[in-house]
Amino acid sequence: MSKPIYVLSGPNLNLLGAREPEIYGHQTLEDIRRLCEARASASGREIVFRQSNHEGELIDWIQEARLQACAVVINPAGYGHTSVAILDALKMVGVPVIECHLSNPAAREAFRRQTYVSLAATGVVSGFGAASYELAVEAAAGLARQA
Ligand code: CA2
């Protein structure tokens, strides 16, 4: 049985679809889960799809991915701009890491231009709304195949 792609989402993303649709789109996180599942399945992979508002829980899941996952897709949300601890965990994960964002943080406020997570990412997909997750899952499946 091949290992799944872990798709992790950070704080506040459980509220997607409810506020700021002009920035983050109308789709809910459940809609995005379904899109990711379909995209992974087209590549013969399964996903483990989780969201947390808590830094430590995200770190626990990244550590779990070390043994259980073939790749990690992560939208760290606000923690991407602040969390050295999540960066440290990702550096130790030992499988490809794809960072994704619904919006394009580089085109927004200056404080969003730095993301610690990018330092541990093989690649970053930003600015395509829910499709950022789908593209990231496809990239992760491709990298996992090569590994
Ligand atoms: O564009 C992204 O995906 C972000 O990771 C979203 C984060 C933001 O801090 C990053 O700079 C870019 C914010 C997530 C907030 O989630 C919301 C959920 C529902 C409605 C509004 C925001």
Coordinates of C-alpha atoms and ligand atoms in Angstrom, one line a residue:
M1 CA 0.0 0.0 0.0
S2 CA 1.6 3.3 -1.0
K3 CA 1.8 6.1 1.5
P4 CA -0.6 9.1 1.4
I5 CA 0.1 12.7 0.8
Y6 CA -0.5 14.8 3.9
V7 CA -2.4 18.0 3.2
L8 CA -2.2 20.3 6.2
S9 CA -3.9 23.7 6.7
G10 CA -3.2 26.2 9.4
P11 CA -5.2 28.6 11.5
N12 CA -8.5 30.1 10.5
L13 CA -8.7 28.1 7.2
N14 CA -11.6 26.2 8.8
L15 CA -13.7 29.4 8.2
L16 CA -13.0 29.5 4.5
G17 CA -15.9 30.6 2.4
A18 CA -17.4 32.6 5.2
R19 CA -15.3 35.8 5.0
E20 CA -13.1 37.8 2.5
P21 CA -14.2 35.7 -0.6
E22 CA -12.6 38.4 -2.8
I23 CA -9.2 37.3 -1.4
Y24 CA -9.7 33.6 -0.5
G25 CA -12.6 32.5 -2.8
H26 CA -16.0 31.1 -2.1
Q27 CA -15.0 27.5 -1.6
T28 CA -15.0 25.9 1.8
L29 CA -12.2 23.8 3.2
E30 CA -14.5 20.7 2.7
D31 CA -14.8 21.7 -1.0
I32 CA -11.0 21.9 -1.2
R33 CA -10.7 18.5 0.5
R34 CA -12.8 16.9 -2.2
L35 CA -10.8 18.6 -5.0
C36 CA -7.5 17.4 -3.4
E37 CA -8.9 13.8 -3.0
A38 CA -9.9 13.7 -6.7
R39 CA -6.5 15.1 -7.9
A40 CA -4.6 12.7 -5.7
S41 CA -6.7 9.7 -6.8
A42 CA -5.9 10.6 -10.5
S43 CA -2.3 10.1 -9.6
G44 CA -3.0 6.8 -7.7
R45 CA -2.5 8.4 -4.3
E46 CA -4.7 9.0 -1.2
I47 CA -4.6 12.0 1.0
V48 CA -4.7 12.7 4.7
F49 CA -6.4 16.1 5.0
R50 CA -6.3 18.0 8.3
Q51 CA -6.6 21.6 9.6
S52 CA -5.6 23.0 12.9
N53 CA -5.6 26.4 14.6
H54 CA -2.8 25.2 16.9
E55 CA 0.9 25.3 16.1
G56 CA 1.8 22.3 18.2
E57 CA -0.8 20.1 16.6
L58 CA 0.5 21.0 13.1
I59 CA 4.0 20.1 14.3
D60 CA 2.8 16.8 15.7
W61 CA 1.3 16.0 12.3
I62 CA 4.4 17.0 10.4
Q63 CA 6.4 14.7 12.7
E64 CA 3.9 11.9 12.0
A65 CA 4.3 12.5 8.2
R66 CA 8.0 11.6 8.6
L67 CA 7.0 7.9 8.9
Q68 CA 3.5 7.9 7.4
A69 CA 3.5 10.2 4.3
C70 CA 5.1 10.2 0.8
A71 CA 4.9 14.1 0.7
V72 CA 3.5 17.0 2.6
V73 CA 1.4 19.8 1.2
I74 CA 1.0 22.6 3.7
N75 CA -0.9 25.9 3.8
P76 CA 0.6 27.2 7.0
A77 CA -1.7 30.3 6.8
G78 CA -0.5 33.0 9.3
Y79 CA 2.1 30.6 10.9
G80 CA 4.1 30.6 7.6
H81 CA 5.1 34.2 8.4
T82 CA 6.0 33.6 12.1
S83 CA 6.8 30.0 13.0
V84 CA 10.4 28.9 13.2
A85 CA 9.1 25.8 15.0
I86 CA 7.1 24.7 12.0
L87 CA 10.1 25.4 9.7
D88 CA 12.2 23.2 12.0
A89 CA 9.7 20.4 11.9
L90 CA 9.5 20.6 8.1
K91 CA 13.3 20.5 7.8
M92 CA 13.3 17.1 9.5
V93 CA 10.3 15.6 7.6
G94 CA 12.5 13.9 5.0
V95 CA 9.8 13.8 2.2
P96 CA 9.0 16.5 -0.4
V97 CA 7.2 19.6 1.0
I98 CA 5.0 21.8 -1.1
E99 CA 3.9 25.1 0.4
C100 CA 0.6 26.4 -0.9
H101 CA -1.4 29.6 -0.5
L102 CA -4.9 30.5 -1.8
S103 CA -3.8 34.2 -2.3
N104 CA -0.4 35.4 -3.5
P105 CA 1.2 36.7 -0.3
A106 CA 4.0 38.4 -2.4
A107 CA 1.4 40.8 -3.8
R108 CA -0.1 41.7 -0.4
E109 CA 1.2 43.5 2.7
A110 CA 5.0 43.6 3.3
F111 CA 4.8 41.3 6.4
R112 CA 3.4 38.5 4.2
R113 CA 6.4 38.5 1.9
Q114 CA 8.5 36.5 4.3
T115 CA 7.5 32.9 4.9
Y116 CA 9.7 30.7 7.0
V117 CA 8.1 27.6 5.6
S118 CA 9.5 28.4 2.1
L119 CA 13.0 27.7 3.4
A120 CA 12.0 24.0 3.8
A121 CA 9.8 23.8 0.7
T122 CA 10.7 22.1 -2.5
G123 CA 8.3 24.5 -4.2
V124 CA 5.5 27.0 -3.6
V125 CA 2.1 27.4 -5.3
S126 CA 0.3 30.7 -4.5
G127 CA -2.5 32.8 -5.9
F128 CA -4.8 30.3 -7.6
G129 CA -7.4 30.0 -4.9
A130 CA -8.5 26.4 -4.3
A131 CA -6.5 25.3 -7.4
S132 CA -3.3 26.1 -5.5
Y133 CA -4.1 23.1 -3.3
E134 CA -4.9 20.9 -6.4
L135 CA -1.7 22.0 -8.2
A136 CA 0.3 21.4 -5.0
V137 CA -1.1 17.8 -4.6
E138 CA -0.3 17.1 -8.3
A139 CA 3.3 18.3 -7.8
A140 CA 3.6 16.3 -4.5
A141 CA 2.4 13.1 -6.3
G142 CA 5.0 13.7 -9.1
L143 CA 7.8 14.3 -6.6
A144 CA 6.8 11.2 -4.5
R145 CA 6.9 9.1 -7.7
Q146 CA 10.5 10.2 -8.4
A147 CA 11.7 9.5 -4.9
Ligands
CA2_1 O1 -3.4 32.9 1.0 C1 -3.3 32.0 1.9 O2 -3.7 30.8 1.7 C2 -2.8 32.4 3.2 O3 -2.0 31.3 3.7 C3 -4.0 32.7 4.1 C4 -3.6 33.2 5.5 C5 -2.7 34.4 5.4 O4 -2.3 34.8 6.7 C6 -1.5 34.1 4.5 O5 -0.7 35.3 4.4 C7 -1.9 33.7 3.1 C8 -4.9 33.6 6.2 C9 -5.9 32.5 6.4 C10 -7.1 33.2 6.9 O6 -8.2 32.3 6.7 C11 -9.5 32.9 6.4 C12 -10.5 32.1 6.5 C13 -11.8 32.5 6.2 C14 -12.0 33.8 5.8 C15 -10.9 34.7 5.8 C16 -9.6 34.2 6.1

